[in-house]
mmCIF file of C-alpha atoms in Angstrom:
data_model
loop_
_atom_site.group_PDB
_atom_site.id
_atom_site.type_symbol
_atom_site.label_atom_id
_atom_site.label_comp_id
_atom_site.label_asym_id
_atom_site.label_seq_id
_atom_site.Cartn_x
_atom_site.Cartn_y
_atom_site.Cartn_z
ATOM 1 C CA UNK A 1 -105.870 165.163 119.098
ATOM 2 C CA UNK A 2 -103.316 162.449 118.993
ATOM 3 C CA UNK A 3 -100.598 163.853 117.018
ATOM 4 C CA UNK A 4 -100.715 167.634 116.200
ATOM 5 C CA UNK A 5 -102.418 168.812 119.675
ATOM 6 C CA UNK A 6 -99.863 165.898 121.972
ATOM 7 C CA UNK A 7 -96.825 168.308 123.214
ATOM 8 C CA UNK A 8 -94.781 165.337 124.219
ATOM 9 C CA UNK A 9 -94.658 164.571 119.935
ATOM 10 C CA UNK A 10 -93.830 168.514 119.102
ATOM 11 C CA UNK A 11 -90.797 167.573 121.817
ATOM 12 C CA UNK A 12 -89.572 164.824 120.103
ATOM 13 C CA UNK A 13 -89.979 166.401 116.621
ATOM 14 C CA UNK A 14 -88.027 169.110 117.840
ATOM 15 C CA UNK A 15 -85.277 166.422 119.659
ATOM 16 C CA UNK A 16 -85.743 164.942 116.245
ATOM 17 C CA UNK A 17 -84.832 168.113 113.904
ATOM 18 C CA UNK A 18 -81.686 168.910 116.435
ATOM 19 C CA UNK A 19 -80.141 164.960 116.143
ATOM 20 C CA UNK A 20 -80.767 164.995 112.215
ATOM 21 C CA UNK A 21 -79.296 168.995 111.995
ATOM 22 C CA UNK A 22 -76.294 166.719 113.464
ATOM 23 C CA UNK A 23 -75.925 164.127 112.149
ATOM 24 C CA UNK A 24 -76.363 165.683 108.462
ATOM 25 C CA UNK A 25 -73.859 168.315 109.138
ATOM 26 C CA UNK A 26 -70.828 165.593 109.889
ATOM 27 C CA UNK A 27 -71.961 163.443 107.517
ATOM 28 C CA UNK A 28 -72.013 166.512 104.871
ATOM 29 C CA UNK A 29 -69.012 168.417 105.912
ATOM 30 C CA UNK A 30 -66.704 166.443 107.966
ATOM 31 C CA UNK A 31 -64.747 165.153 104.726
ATOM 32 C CA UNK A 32 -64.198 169.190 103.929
ATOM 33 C CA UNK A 33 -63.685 169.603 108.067
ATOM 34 C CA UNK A 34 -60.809 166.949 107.765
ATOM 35 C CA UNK A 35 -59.033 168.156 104.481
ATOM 36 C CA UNK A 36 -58.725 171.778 105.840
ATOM 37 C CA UNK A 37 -57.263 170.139 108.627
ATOM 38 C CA UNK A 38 -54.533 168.778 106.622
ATOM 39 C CA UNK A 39 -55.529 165.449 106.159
ATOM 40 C CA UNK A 40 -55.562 164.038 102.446
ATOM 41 C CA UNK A 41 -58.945 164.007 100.280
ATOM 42 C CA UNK A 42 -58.797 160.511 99.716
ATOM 43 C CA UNK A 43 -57.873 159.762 103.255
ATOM 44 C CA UNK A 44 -60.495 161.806 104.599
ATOM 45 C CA UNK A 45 -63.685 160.059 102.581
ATOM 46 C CA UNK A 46 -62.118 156.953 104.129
ATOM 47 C CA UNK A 47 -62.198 157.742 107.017
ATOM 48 C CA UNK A 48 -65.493 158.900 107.209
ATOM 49 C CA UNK A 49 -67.168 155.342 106.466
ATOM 50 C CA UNK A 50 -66.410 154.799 110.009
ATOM 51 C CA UNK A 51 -69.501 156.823 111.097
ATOM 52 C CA UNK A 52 -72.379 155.136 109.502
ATOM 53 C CA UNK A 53 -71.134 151.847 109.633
ATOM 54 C CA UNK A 54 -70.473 151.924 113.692
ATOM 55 C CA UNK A 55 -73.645 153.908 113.527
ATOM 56 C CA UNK A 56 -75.405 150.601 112.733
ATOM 57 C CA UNK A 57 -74.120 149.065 115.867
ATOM 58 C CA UNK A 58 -75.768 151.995 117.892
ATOM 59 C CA UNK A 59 -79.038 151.783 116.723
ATOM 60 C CA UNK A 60 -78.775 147.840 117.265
ATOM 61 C CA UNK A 61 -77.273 148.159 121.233
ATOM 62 C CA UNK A 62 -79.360 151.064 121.714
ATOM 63 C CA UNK A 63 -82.786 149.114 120.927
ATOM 64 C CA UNK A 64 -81.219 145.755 123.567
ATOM 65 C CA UNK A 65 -79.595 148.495 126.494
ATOM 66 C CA UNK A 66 -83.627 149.499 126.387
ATOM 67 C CA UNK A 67 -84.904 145.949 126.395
ATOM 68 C CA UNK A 68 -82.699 144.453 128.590
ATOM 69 C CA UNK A 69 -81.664 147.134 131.635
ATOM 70 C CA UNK A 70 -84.441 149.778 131.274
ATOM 71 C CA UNK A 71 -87.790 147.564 130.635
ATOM 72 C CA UNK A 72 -88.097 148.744 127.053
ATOM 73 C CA UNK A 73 -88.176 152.317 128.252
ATOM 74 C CA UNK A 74 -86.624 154.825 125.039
ATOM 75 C CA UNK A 75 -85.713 157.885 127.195
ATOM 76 C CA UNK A 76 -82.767 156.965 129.732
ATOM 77 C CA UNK A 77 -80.647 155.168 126.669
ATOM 78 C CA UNK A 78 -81.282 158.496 124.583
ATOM 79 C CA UNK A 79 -80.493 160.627 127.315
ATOM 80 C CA UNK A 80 -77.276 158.739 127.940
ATOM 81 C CA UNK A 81 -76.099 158.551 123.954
ATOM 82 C CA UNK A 82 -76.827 162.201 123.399
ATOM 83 C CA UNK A 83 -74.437 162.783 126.896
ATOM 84 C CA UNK A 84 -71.891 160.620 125.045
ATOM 85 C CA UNK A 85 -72.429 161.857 121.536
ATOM 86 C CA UNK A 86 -71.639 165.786 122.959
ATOM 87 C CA UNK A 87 -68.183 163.889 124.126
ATOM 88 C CA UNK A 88 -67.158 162.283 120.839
ATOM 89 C CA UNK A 89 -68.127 165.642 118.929
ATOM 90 C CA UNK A 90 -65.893 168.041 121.042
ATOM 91 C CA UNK A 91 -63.298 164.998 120.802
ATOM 92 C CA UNK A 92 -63.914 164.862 117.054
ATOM 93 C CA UNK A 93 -63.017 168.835 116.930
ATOM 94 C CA UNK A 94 -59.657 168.961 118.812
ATOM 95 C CA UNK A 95 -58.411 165.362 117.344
ATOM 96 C CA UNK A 96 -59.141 165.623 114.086
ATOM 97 C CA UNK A 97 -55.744 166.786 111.964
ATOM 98 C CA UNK A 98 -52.765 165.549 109.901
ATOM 99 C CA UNK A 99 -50.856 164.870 113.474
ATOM 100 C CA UNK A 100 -53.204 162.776 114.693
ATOM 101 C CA UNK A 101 -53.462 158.835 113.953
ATOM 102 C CA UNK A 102 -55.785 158.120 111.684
ATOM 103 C CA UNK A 103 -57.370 155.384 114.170
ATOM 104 C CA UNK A 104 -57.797 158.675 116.847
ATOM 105 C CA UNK A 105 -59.591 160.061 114.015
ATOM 106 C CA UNK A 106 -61.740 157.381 113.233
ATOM 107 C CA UNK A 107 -62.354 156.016 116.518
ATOM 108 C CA UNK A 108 -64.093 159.835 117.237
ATOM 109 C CA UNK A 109 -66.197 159.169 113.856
ATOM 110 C CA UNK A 110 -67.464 155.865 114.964
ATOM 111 C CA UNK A 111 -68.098 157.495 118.236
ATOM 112 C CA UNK A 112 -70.314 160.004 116.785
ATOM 113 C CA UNK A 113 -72.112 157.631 114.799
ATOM 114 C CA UNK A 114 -72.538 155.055 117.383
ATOM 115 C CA UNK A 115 -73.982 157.600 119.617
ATOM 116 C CA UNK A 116 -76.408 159.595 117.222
ATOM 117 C CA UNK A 117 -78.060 156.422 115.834
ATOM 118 C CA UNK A 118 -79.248 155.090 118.868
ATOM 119 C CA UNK A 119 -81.692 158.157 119.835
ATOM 120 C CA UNK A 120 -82.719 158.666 116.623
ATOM 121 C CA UNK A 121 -83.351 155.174 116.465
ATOM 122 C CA UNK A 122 -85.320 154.391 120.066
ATOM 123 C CA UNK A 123 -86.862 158.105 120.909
ATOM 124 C CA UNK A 124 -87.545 159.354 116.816
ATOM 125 C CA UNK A 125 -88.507 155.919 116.206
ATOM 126 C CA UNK A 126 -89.948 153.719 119.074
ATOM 127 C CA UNK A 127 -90.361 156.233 121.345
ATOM 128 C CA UNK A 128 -92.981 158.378 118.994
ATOM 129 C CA UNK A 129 -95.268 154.970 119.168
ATOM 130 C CA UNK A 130 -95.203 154.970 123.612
ATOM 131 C CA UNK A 131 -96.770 158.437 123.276
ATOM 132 C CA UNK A 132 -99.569 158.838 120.951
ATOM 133 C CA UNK A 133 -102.439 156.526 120.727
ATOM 134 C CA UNK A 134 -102.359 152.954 118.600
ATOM 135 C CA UNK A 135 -104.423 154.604 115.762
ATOM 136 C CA UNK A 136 -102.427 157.643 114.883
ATOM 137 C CA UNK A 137 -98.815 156.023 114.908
ATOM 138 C CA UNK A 138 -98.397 156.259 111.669
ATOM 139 C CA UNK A 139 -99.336 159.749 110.951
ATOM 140 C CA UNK A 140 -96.767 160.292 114.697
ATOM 141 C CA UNK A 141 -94.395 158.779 112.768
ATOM 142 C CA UNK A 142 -94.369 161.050 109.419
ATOM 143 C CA UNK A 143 -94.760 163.988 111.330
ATOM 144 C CA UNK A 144 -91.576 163.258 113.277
ATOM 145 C CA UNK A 145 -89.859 162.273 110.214
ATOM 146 C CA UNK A 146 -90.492 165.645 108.210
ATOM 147 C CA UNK A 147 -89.209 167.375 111.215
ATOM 148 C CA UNK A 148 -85.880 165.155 111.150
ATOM 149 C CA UNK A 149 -85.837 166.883 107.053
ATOM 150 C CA UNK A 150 -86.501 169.775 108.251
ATOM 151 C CA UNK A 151 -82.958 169.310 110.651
ATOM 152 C CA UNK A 152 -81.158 167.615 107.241
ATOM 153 C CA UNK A 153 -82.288 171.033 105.209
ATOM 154 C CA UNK A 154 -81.010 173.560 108.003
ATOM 155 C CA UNK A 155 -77.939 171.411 108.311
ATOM 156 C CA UNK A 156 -77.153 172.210 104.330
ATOM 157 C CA UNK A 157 -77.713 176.267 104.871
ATOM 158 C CA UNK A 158 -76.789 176.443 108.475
ATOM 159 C CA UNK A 159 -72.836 174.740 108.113
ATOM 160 C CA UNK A 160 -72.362 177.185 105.499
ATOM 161 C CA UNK A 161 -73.491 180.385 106.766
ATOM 162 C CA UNK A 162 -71.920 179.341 110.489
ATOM 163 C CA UNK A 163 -68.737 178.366 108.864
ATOM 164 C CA UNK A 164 -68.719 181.347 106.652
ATOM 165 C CA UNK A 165 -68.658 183.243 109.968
ATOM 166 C CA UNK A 166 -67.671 181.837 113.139
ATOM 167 C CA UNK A 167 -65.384 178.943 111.444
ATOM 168 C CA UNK A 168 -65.466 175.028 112.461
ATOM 169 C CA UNK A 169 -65.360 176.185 115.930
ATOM 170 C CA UNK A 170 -68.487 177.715 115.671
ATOM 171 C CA UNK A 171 -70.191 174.983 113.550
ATOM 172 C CA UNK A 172 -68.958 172.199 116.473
ATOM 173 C CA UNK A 173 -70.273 174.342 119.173
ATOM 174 C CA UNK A 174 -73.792 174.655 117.152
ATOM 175 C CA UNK A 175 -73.583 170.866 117.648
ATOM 176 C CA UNK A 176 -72.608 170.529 120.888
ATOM 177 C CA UNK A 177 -75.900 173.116 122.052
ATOM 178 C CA UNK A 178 -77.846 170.785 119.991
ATOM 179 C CA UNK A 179 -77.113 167.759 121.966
ATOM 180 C CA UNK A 180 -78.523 169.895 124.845
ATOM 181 C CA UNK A 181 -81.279 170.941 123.553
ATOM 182 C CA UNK A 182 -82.268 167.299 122.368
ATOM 183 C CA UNK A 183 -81.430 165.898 125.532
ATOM 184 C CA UNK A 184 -83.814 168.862 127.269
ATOM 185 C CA UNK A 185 -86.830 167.548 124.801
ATOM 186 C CA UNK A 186 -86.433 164.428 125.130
ATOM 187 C CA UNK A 187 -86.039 164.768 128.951
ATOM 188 C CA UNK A 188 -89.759 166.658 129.121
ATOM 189 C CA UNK A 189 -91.242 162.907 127.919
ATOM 190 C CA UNK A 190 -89.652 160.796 130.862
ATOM 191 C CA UNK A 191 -92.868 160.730 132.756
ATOM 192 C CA UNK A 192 -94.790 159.980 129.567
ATOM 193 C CA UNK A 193 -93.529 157.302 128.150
ATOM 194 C CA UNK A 194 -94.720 154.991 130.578
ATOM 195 C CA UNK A 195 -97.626 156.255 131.028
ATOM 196 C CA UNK A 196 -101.000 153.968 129.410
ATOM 197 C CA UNK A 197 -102.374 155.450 126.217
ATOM 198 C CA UNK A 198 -106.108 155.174 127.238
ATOM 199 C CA UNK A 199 -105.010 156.997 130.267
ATOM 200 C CA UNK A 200 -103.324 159.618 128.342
ATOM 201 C CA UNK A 201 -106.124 160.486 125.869
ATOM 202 C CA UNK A 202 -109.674 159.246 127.620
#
């Protein structure tokens, strides 16, 4: 009742499998992304530290832009990183070679991390508790979660075949339509998250 039959959770599972497909397929390929770009192995795994550990910063500004100019609410910040993280992943496509200063480079990475931890942080994670009732939030919150693996696992099969066939063009576009797509889900639940649970489901 609270979990399985709720279509505002199916639309943030699916928001949730699109941000992980993501975030999983720059994390996993962007070091192979860089070094067919030119830029040095060794180089390029440097580099790529930038994204998680700016990604910690977005989760952490993402949770206090809620709190402090949007009365806790999950959805406008979410909405606004995913509009962002579209912009740092198209910038992270054209930027990213051995012309290109390395701080260019990495200032797109952190970007993209910044920007993809604070929706999965606020709408897969705080957001899943404003729209299911207080007793099912934990079974809400699993479900979610093995809908973000089920992004990780397409992210593993889906580079390869799309970069077997359209090239990194292709796989960068993929991401870019999945920023939409997540922003359209998570979009569908403006209304709902500040609605009262006992109003919801009574």
């Amino acid at each position: 009742k609270y979990v399985f039959a709720n279509p505002y959770m199916w639309f943030i599972a699916i928001a949730a499998t699109f941000m992980y497909f993501i975030r999983f397929a720059i994390v996993d390929w962007n070091v192979i992304f860089m070094v067919e770009r030119g830029i040095e192995n060794g180089r390029a795994a440097r580099l790529l530290i930038f994204m998680p550990l700016i990604g910690i910063l977005g989760g952490i500004s993402a949770g206090w832009i809620s709190d402090r100019f949007f009365k806790g609410r999950c959805v406008p910040i979410s909405l606004i990183y995913l509009v962002c993280l579209a912009f740092s992943i198209w910038g992270m496509y054209h930027f990213t070679d051995s012309q290109t200063p390395w701080w260019i480079i990495a200032a797109f990475l952190a970007l993209v991390g910044f920007f993809i931890d604070g929706p999965q942080s606020v709408a897969a994670g705080v957001l899943v508790t404003r729209i299911t009732a207080q007793e099912s939030v934990g079974t809400a919150v699993g479900f979610v979660g093995a809908f973000e693996y089920i992004g990780a696992f397409f992210s593993g099969i889906g580079v390869s075949w799309l970069t077997e066939k359209f090239g990194w063009c292709g796989l960068f576009v993929v991401c870019g339509i999945s920023c939409l797509v997540a922003i359209v889900f998570i979009a569908l639940t403006w209304n709902r998250e500040s609605t009262n649970n006992k109003k919801l489901f009574n």
